[in-house]
Amino acid sequence: MAEYSALSLLANAFKGNKDWKPAWRKPDPKASYDVIIIGGGGHGLATAYYLAKEHGITNVAVLEKGWLGSGNVGRNTTAVRSNYLLPANTRFYEHSMKLWENLSHELNYNVMFSQRGCLNLAHTPAQFDDYARRGNAMRHLGVDAELMTPAEIKRLIPALDISSDARFPVVGGLMQRRAGTARHDAVAWGYARGADRRGVDIVENCEVTGFLRDGDRVTGVTTSRGDIRAKKVAVAVAGSTGRVMQLAGVETMPIESHVLQAFVTESLKPFIDTVVTFGMGHFYMSQSDKGGLVYGGDIDGYNSYAQRGNLPIVDEVMSEMLALFPGLARVRMLRSWGGVCDMSMDGSPIITMGPLPGMYLNCGWCYGGFKATPASGWCFAWTIAKDQPHDFNAPFTLDRFHRGLVIDDKGQGANPRLH
Amino acid sequence: MLITCPYCGPRDVIEFTYQGDGNRERPDPASQNFEAWNAYVYDRLNPAGDHNEIWQHSGGCRAHLRVVRNTLTHEISSVAFVRGDHSSAARRKAEDKP
């Protein structure tokens, strides 16, 4: 599958770049498949790729209502990390991190994974103690974590105001060096090409309008391009989970859809070479390879399917940015956008069989789905192929709420807007 | 986004605190109906369209309000006091408003 190499790039350059094959075909949907995956975002495409590669299931269709990668995989702030407190989360996201570390080679597609580190700033001694606890929990499970002093942080991020008269003085930080960023669009395109070359049909502009049923059992979907039958129907639609599940007659879910805004500034010279998060509010920032500062904060905080936000959060995010980096006061914001996040009741995802027979569900990523893309696809493919979860996603069932086994990393309770 | 408080008039959303889904029905505190409690705590309708929700005018008169807001357009079609509206029949009425 190695279509991209130094030699092929050179050869095609001399031929005017006219001989490249499209990264994926544009097939019409067949009448039936072994597996249908609803949702052509990162998680759906990764699932298709691992179904084909790891389990040899290639009679698969990925149905995308818009164009490929037009949802959250093209709308996030590209950060990748595995710095969690609870073991179920740490194991899952660390599996993802290990897949990220080899992803460009695996896909023969440069996803521009950059292990520039992710630093969480602490602004009170209590918060620093809390980060020490989290760092210890991570290291117990073999994940890298280190505490940093203000002087070390200042050397890493010279623009940061660490003086004692800063509005929120920095007392230390928790660094995961292996964390970083990846090129989000390339992740979608790389998985799409990998799945396509193994025989998966990626069907764009194909909106699912309902489910075919045989009694309780889901046997396929109705779409804007006709009915398609399948032995197994997998749902990976992130923010639209509520809507799609209602089409299947599932009226309520432990999910609320909220909008998360993100922002990018005009291009600057190298300013910050890590991902930094602010501990006194909710703010995170990194610099893209083009030079723009990419940053965001909290969700807007009320149910929304609108892929745009409201001004109060814009104001709040800018204030937090200036509290950390007063020097950015005159940098212009280039654009902002919003993505719909399906916030679960404990802040952790759901990768599960069901809730109907013949159906498989992947949702509840809150606003942390991008970093999970490889492991989400890998675990979801395992679950679909074997009709049982892998150890990595066994705790992330839909019925964990019912059974009282929530995975609440932030300890916020069943209050989605606070996760 | 502006919310028109029945006491204070139209005010910016920053004066309000979102208190969540207004469709949830809290079981009787003495109830030992596990399913009802589970549904109250975890299950949500999460509609794409008109949503019945509770907001508090925390930066103003501090009244709790029942707001019907479209989750696709942020358009608000009704605002009423929650007080005196505790029966489930009244809730459904609020939901059914055009």
Coordinates of C-alpha atoms in Angstrom, one line a residue, chain A residues 20 41 44 76 102 130 133 165 168-169 205 207-208 214 236 249 258 262 293 310 317 365:
Chain A
W20 CA -2.0 10.0 -8.4
G41 CA -15.7 10.9 10.7
G44 CA -16.1 5.6 11.8
N76 CA -11.2 20.1 16.7
N102 CA 3.1 4.5 14.7
D130 CA -3.8 17.1 42.6
R133 CA -1.6 12.6 42.3
D165 CA 1.8 39.4 40.6
F168 CA -3.2 33.7 38.4
P169 CA 0.4 32.9 39.5
N205 CA -23.7 12.4 0.7
E207 CA -27.8 10.4 4.9
V208 CA -29.4 7.7 7.1
D214 CA -36.9 -7.4 11.8
A236 CA -20.4 6.4 15.2
G249 CA -36.8 4.5 18.3
H258 CA -23.4 20.7 23.5
A262 CA -12.5 26.9 19.0
L293 CA -2.4 29.8 17.6
N310 CA -22.5 32.4 21.2
V317 CA -11.7 32.3 26.3
W365 CA -16.8 11.5 23.4

